Amino acid sequence: MNADVTAAQVSLYTQELKMPGLRSHFADIAREARGTGESHEAYLVACLRAEVESRREHRLQERLKQARFPHRKTLEEFDFTLVPLVSRELVLTLAGGEFVKQKENVILLGASGTGKTHLAQALGLATIYAGARVRFTTAVALAQELLLAHDEHRLPRHLKAWQKVDLVIVDELGYLALGPGGPLLFQFFAERYESGSVIVTSNLEFSRWSEVFGDLVLTAALLDRLIHHSHILIFEGESYRFRESKKRRYQPAQQ
């Protein structure tokens, strides 16, 4: 059979079978197999391996896109020496993703600028590579999203859709009061209790969370669920933005 005809048929069949990895690489694999004298079986294995790797990469890119990280931060970029109370060993263990499989939570507490958002995103990125589906949002944005769903009478369906996400990162809880969105955010956390993991970052200690939710009883019920099966990391240190500002301020002028 003519080589061009064969290539066209392979392209057609792989398109119909939805095998883009094999479609892209079969010619190169065939050329290499002819050069090394590999068996038909070895060639077939190489083709299938190319398709599997292509699908893995596609899933990874889709999950990275769906995570909606404002920035793609990594653990390698994080300076643990600036937050001595945060255990590097614990963070590296969490990065393996087992806490997501166990439906556990991670809560990051500390002043603004101490690296909570960076570490939350880095953990989220690591768990994506471990196979988890992750979504990043802020507390205010999530509360507004839930309010809109409530007003449009689709809140139950909207909450059910979130259950498809293995790990939800809720950033900046405490920077603004949630108003009418507070009870809905409580409902969101309550529905994820022991059914899905969350990472929460907050600049407020637990005793002040009622300032955000506006209800002591509701806040107590929320903390009871959120803290159960959770890892709590305390961030104490100088603000990263303040440190950078000092560096610029005292940097010697260039001659």
CSV table of C-alpha atoms in Angstrom, one decimal:
chain,number,residue,atom,x,y,z
A,1,MET,CA,0.0,0.0,0.0
A,2,ASN,CA,1.3,3.5,-0.9
A,3,ALA,CA,2.8,5.3,2.2
A,4,ASP,CA,0.8,8.4,1.6
A,5,VAL,CA,-2.5,6.4,1.5
A,6,THR,CA,-1.5,4.6,4.7
A,7,ALA,CA,-0.7,7.8,6.4
A,8,ALA,CA,-4.1,9.3,5.3
A,9,GLN,CA,-5.9,6.2,6.6
A,10,VAL,CA,-4.2,6.3,10.0
A,11,SER,CA,-5.0,10.0,10.3
A,12,LEU,CA,-8.6,9.3,9.5
A,13,TYR,CA,-9.0,6.4,11.8
A,14,THR,CA,-7.2,8.1,14.7
A,15,GLN,CA,-9.4,11.2,14.3
A,16,GLU,CA,-12.6,9.0,14.4
A,17,LEU,CA,-11.3,7.2,17.4
A,18,LYS,CA,-10.3,10.5,19.1
A,19,MET,CA,-6.6,9.5,19.5
A,20,PRO,CA,-4.8,12.8,18.8
A,21,GLY,CA,-1.5,11.6,20.4
A,22,LEU,CA,-1.2,8.7,18.1
A,23,ARG,CA,-2.3,10.8,15.1
A,24,SER,CA,0.6,13.3,15.9
A,25,HIS,CA,3.3,10.8,16.6
A,26,PHE,CA,2.7,7.6,14.6
A,27,ALA,CA,4.9,8.6,11.6
A,28,ASP,CA,7.9,9.5,13.8
A,29,ILE,CA,7.4,6.3,15.8
A,30,ALA,CA,7.2,4.2,12.6
A,31,ARG,CA,10.3,5.8,11.2
A,32,GLU,CA,12.2,5.0,14.4
A,33,ALA,CA,10.9,1.5,14.5
A,34,ARG,CA,12.0,0.8,10.9
A,35,GLY,CA,15.5,2.2,11.8
A,36,THR,CA,15.9,0.0,14.9
A,37,GLY,CA,14.1,-3.1,13.4
A,38,GLU,CA,11.6,-3.3,16.2
A,39,SER,CA,8.8,-5.8,16.1
A,40,HIS,CA,5.2,-5.0,15.2
A,41,GLU,CA,4.3,-5.5,18.9
A,42,ALA,CA,6.9,-3.0,20.1
A,43,TYR,CA,5.7,-0.5,17.5
A,44,LEU,CA,2.2,-0.9,18.7
A,45,VAL,CA,3.3,-0.4,22.4
A,46,ALA,CA,5.1,2.8,21.4
A,47,CYS,CA,2.0,4.1,19.6
A,48,LEU,CA,-0.2,3.4,22.5
A,49,ARG,CA,2.3,5.0,24.9
A,50,ALA,CA,2.2,8.1,22.8
A,51,GLU,CA,-1.6,8.3,23.0
A,52,VAL,CA,-1.6,7.7,26.8
A,53,GLU,CA,1.0,10.4,27.4
A,54,SER,CA,-0.9,12.8,25.1
A,55,ARG,CA,-4.1,12.2,27.1
A,56,ARG,CA,-2.4,12.7,30.4
A,57,GLU,CA,-0.9,16.0,29.2
A,58,HIS,CA,-4.3,17.1,27.9
A,59,ARG,CA,-6.0,16.3,31.2
A,60,LEU,CA,-3.3,18.2,33.1
A,61,GLN,CA,-3.6,21.3,31.0
A,62,GLU,CA,-7.4,21.2,31.3
A,63,ARG,CA,-7.2,21.0,35.1
A,64,LEU,CA,-4.6,23.8,35.2
A,65,LYS,CA,-7.0,26.0,33.2
A,66,GLN,CA,-10.0,25.0,35.3
A,67,ALA,CA,-8.2,25.9,38.5
A,68,ARG,CA,-8.2,29.6,37.6
A,69,PHE,CA,-5.1,30.5,39.5
A,70,PRO,CA,-4.3,34.2,39.4
A,71,HIS,CA,-0.6,33.2,39.4
A,72,ARG,CA,1.0,29.8,39.1
A,73,LYS,CA,3.0,29.6,42.3
A,74,THR,CA,5.3,26.7,43.2
A,75,LEU,CA,6.6,25.3,46.5
A,76,GLU,CA,10.2,25.8,45.2
A,77,GLU,CA,9.6,29.6,45.1
A,78,PHE,CA,8.3,29.7,48.7
A,79,ASP,CA,10.8,30.9,51.4
A,80,PHE,CA,10.0,28.9,54.5
A,81,THR,CA,12.6,30.8,56.6
A,82,LEU,CA,10.3,33.9,56.6
A,83,VAL,CA,7.5,32.0,58.3
A,84,PRO,CA,9.2,29.9,61.0
A,85,LEU,CA,6.0,28.5,62.4
A,86,VAL,CA,5.0,26.9,59.1
A,87,SER,CA,6.4,23.3,59.0
A,88,ARG,CA,8.2,22.7,55.7
A,89,GLU,CA,7.8,18.9,56.3
A,90,LEU,CA,4.1,19.2,56.8
A,91,VAL,CA,3.7,21.3,53.7
A,92,LEU,CA,5.7,18.8,51.6
A,93,THR,CA,3.5,16.0,52.9
A,94,LEU,CA,0.4,17.9,52.0
A,95,ALA,CA,1.7,18.5,48.5
A,96,GLY,CA,1.5,14.8,47.9
A,97,GLY,CA,-2.3,15.2,47.8
A,98,GLU,CA,-3.2,12.6,50.4
A,99,PHE,CA,-5.2,15.2,52.4
A,100,VAL,CA,-7.5,15.6,49.4
A,101,LYS,CA,-8.1,11.9,49.1
A,102,GLN,CA,-9.0,11.9,52.8
A,103,LYS,CA,-11.3,14.9,52.4
A,104,GLU,CA,-9.3,17.0,54.8
A,105,ASN,CA,-8.9,20.7,54.9
A,106,VAL,CA,-6.0,23.2,55.2
A,107,ILE,CA,-6.4,26.5,56.9
A,108,LEU,CA,-3.7,29.2,56.6
A,109,LEU,CA,-4.0,32.0,59.2
A,110,GLY,CA,-1.8,35.1,59.4
A,111,ALA,CA,-1.3,38.8,58.5
A,112,SER,CA,-1.5,40.1,55.0
A,113,GLY,CA,1.5,39.6,52.8
A,114,THR,CA,3.1,36.7,54.7
A,115,GLY,CA,2.7,34.2,51.9
A,116,LYS,CA,-0.6,32.5,52.5
A,117,THR,CA,-2.0,32.9,49.0
A,118,HIS,CA,1.3,31.8,47.5
A,119,LEU,CA,1.4,28.6,49.6
A,120,ALA,CA,-2.3,27.9,48.9
A,121,GLN,CA,-1.8,28.1,45.2
A,122,ALA,CA,1.4,26.1,45.4
A,123,LEU,CA,-0.4,23.3,47.3
A,124,GLY,CA,-3.2,23.5,44.7
A,125,LEU,CA,-0.8,23.2,41.9
A,126,ALA,CA,0.9,20.2,43.5
A,127,THR,CA,-2.4,18.4,44.0
A,128,ILE,CA,-3.3,19.0,40.4
A,129,TYR,CA,-0.1,17.2,39.4
A,130,ALA,CA,-1.2,14.4,41.9
A,131,GLY,CA,-4.4,14.0,39.9
A,132,ALA,CA,-6.9,16.3,41.8
A,133,ARG,CA,-9.4,18.7,40.3
A,134,VAL,CA,-8.8,22.2,41.9
A,135,ARG,CA,-10.6,25.5,41.8
A,136,PHE,CA,-9.3,28.8,43.2
A,137,THR,CA,-11.6,31.7,44.2
A,138,THR,CA,-11.8,34.5,46.8
A,139,ALA,CA,-14.3,34.4,49.7
A,140,VAL,CA,-16.0,37.5,48.4
A,141,ALA,CA,-16.2,36.3,44.8
A,142,LEU,CA,-17.6,32.9,45.9
A,143,ALA,CA,-20.2,34.6,48.2
A,144,GLN,CA,-21.3,36.8,45.3
A,145,GLU,CA,-21.5,33.7,43.0
A,146,LEU,CA,-23.6,31.9,45.5
A,147,LEU,CA,-25.9,34.9,45.9
A,148,LEU,CA,-26.4,35.2,42.2
A,149,ALA,CA,-27.3,31.5,42.0
A,150,HIS,CA,-29.7,31.9,44.9
A,151,ASP,CA,-31.4,34.9,43.3
A,152,GLU,CA,-31.8,32.9,40.1
A,153,HIS,CA,-33.3,29.9,41.9
A,154,ARG,CA,-30.4,27.5,40.9
A,155,LEU,CA,-28.5,27.3,44.2
A,156,PRO,CA,-28.9,23.6,44.7
A,157,ARG,CA,-27.7,22.8,41.2
A,158,HIS,CA,-24.8,25.2,41.6
A,159,LEU,CA,-23.7,23.7,44.8
A,160,LYS,CA,-23.9,20.2,43.3
A,161,ALA,CA,-21.6,21.3,40.5
A,162,TRP,CA,-19.0,22.3,43.0
A,163,GLN,CA,-18.9,18.8,44.4
A,164,LYS,CA,-17.1,17.7,41.2
A,165,VAL,CA,-14.1,19.7,42.4
A,166,ASP,CA,-11.8,17.8,44.7
A,167,LEU,CA,-10.2,20.8,46.3
A,168,VAL,CA,-11.6,24.4,46.5
A,169,ILE,CA,-9.2,27.1,47.5
A,170,VAL,CA,-11.0,30.0,49.2
A,171,ASP,CA,-8.7,33.0,49.5
A,172,GLU,CA,-8.8,36.2,51.6
A,173,LEU,CA,-11.6,35.2,54.0
A,174,GLY,CA,-11.8,38.1,56.4
A,175,TYR,CA,-10.8,41.1,54.3
A,176,LEU,CA,-14.4,42.1,53.7
A,177,ALA,CA,-17.7,41.3,55.5
A,178,LEU,CA,-19.9,38.9,53.4
A,179,GLY,CA,-23.2,40.4,54.3
A,180,PRO,CA,-26.1,38.3,52.9
A,181,GLY,CA,-23.6,36.0,51.3
A,182,GLY,CA,-22.4,34.8,54.7
A,183,PRO,CA,-25.1,32.2,55.3
A,184,LEU,CA,-24.6,30.9,51.7
A,185,LEU,CA,-20.9,30.5,52.2
A,186,PHE,CA,-21.6,28.7,55.4
A,187,GLN,CA,-23.9,26.4,53.4
A,188,PHE,CA,-21.1,25.9,50.8
A,189,PHE,CA,-18.6,24.8,53.5
A,190,ALA,CA,-21.3,22.6,55.2
A,191,GLU,CA,-22.0,20.7,52.0
A,192,ARG,CA,-18.3,20.1,51.5
A,193,TYR,CA,-17.9,18.7,55.0
A,194,GLU,CA,-16.3,15.2,54.7
A,195,SER,CA,-17.2,15.2,51.0
A,196,GLY,CA,-14.5,17.5,49.6
A,197,SER,CA,-11.4,19.4,50.7
A,198,VAL,CA,-10.9,23.1,51.0
A,199,ILE,CA,-8.0,25.4,51.6
A,200,VAL,CA,-8.9,28.6,53.3
A,201,THR,CA,-6.6,31.6,53.8
A,202,SER,CA,-7.6,34.3,56.3
A,203,ASN,CA,-6.0,37.3,58.0
A,204,LEU,CA,-8.2,36.9,61.0
A,205,GLU,CA,-7.9,34.5,64.0
A,206,PHE,CA,-10.8,32.2,64.5
A,207,SER,CA,-12.3,34.3,67.3
A,208,ARG,CA,-12.9,37.2,64.8
A,209,TRP,CA,-14.5,35.2,62.0
A,210,SER,CA,-17.9,36.3,63.3
A,211,GLU,CA,-17.0,39.8,62.0
A,212,VAL,CA,-17.1,38.3,58.5
A,213,PHE,CA,-20.2,36.1,58.8
A,214,GLY,CA,-22.1,38.5,61.1
A,215,ASP,CA,-23.5,35.7,63.3
A,216,LEU,CA,-21.9,34.1,66.3
A,217,VAL,CA,-23.9,30.9,66.2
A,218,LEU,CA,-23.4,30.4,62.4
A,219,THR,CA,-19.7,31.1,62.8
A,220,ALA,CA,-19.3,28.6,65.6
A,221,ALA,CA,-21.1,25.9,63.5
A,222,LEU,CA,-18.9,26.7,60.5
A,223,LEU,CA,-15.6,26.4,62.5
A,224,ASP,CA,-16.8,23.1,64.1
A,225,ARG,CA,-17.1,21.6,60.6
A,226,LEU,CA,-14.1,23.4,59.0
A,227,ILE,CA,-11.5,22.7,61.7
A,228,HIS,CA,-12.5,19.0,62.0
A,229,HIS,CA,-10.1,16.9,59.9
A,230,SER,CA,-8.0,20.0,59.2
A,231,HIS,CA,-4.3,21.1,59.1
A,232,ILE,CA,-3.8,24.6,60.5
A,233,LEU,CA,-0.8,26.6,59.4
A,234,ILE,CA,0.1,29.9,61.3
A,235,PHE,CA,1.9,32.6,59.4
A,236,GLU,CA,3.9,35.0,61.5
A,237,GLY,CA,6.5,37.2,59.8
A,238,GLU,CA,7.1,40.5,58.0
A,239,SER,CA,4.9,41.3,55.0
A,240,TYR,CA,6.5,40.3,51.7
A,241,ARG,CA,5.4,43.5,50.1
A,242,PHE,CA,6.8,45.5,53.1
A,243,ARG,CA,10.2,43.7,52.7
A,244,GLU,CA,10.3,44.5,49.0
A,245,SER,CA,9.4,48.1,49.7
A,246,LYS,CA,12.3,48.4,52.2
A,247,LYS,CA,14.7,46.8,49.7
A,248,ARG,CA,13.8,49.4,47.1
A,249,ARG,CA,14.0,52.2,49.6
A,250,TYR,CA,17.4,51.4,50.9
A,251,GLN,CA,19.0,50.2,47.6
A,252,PRO,CA,22.1,52.2,46.8
A,253,ALA,CA,21.8,54.5,43.9
A,254,GLN,CA,23.7,53.3,40.8
A,255,GLN,CA,26.7,55.4,39.8
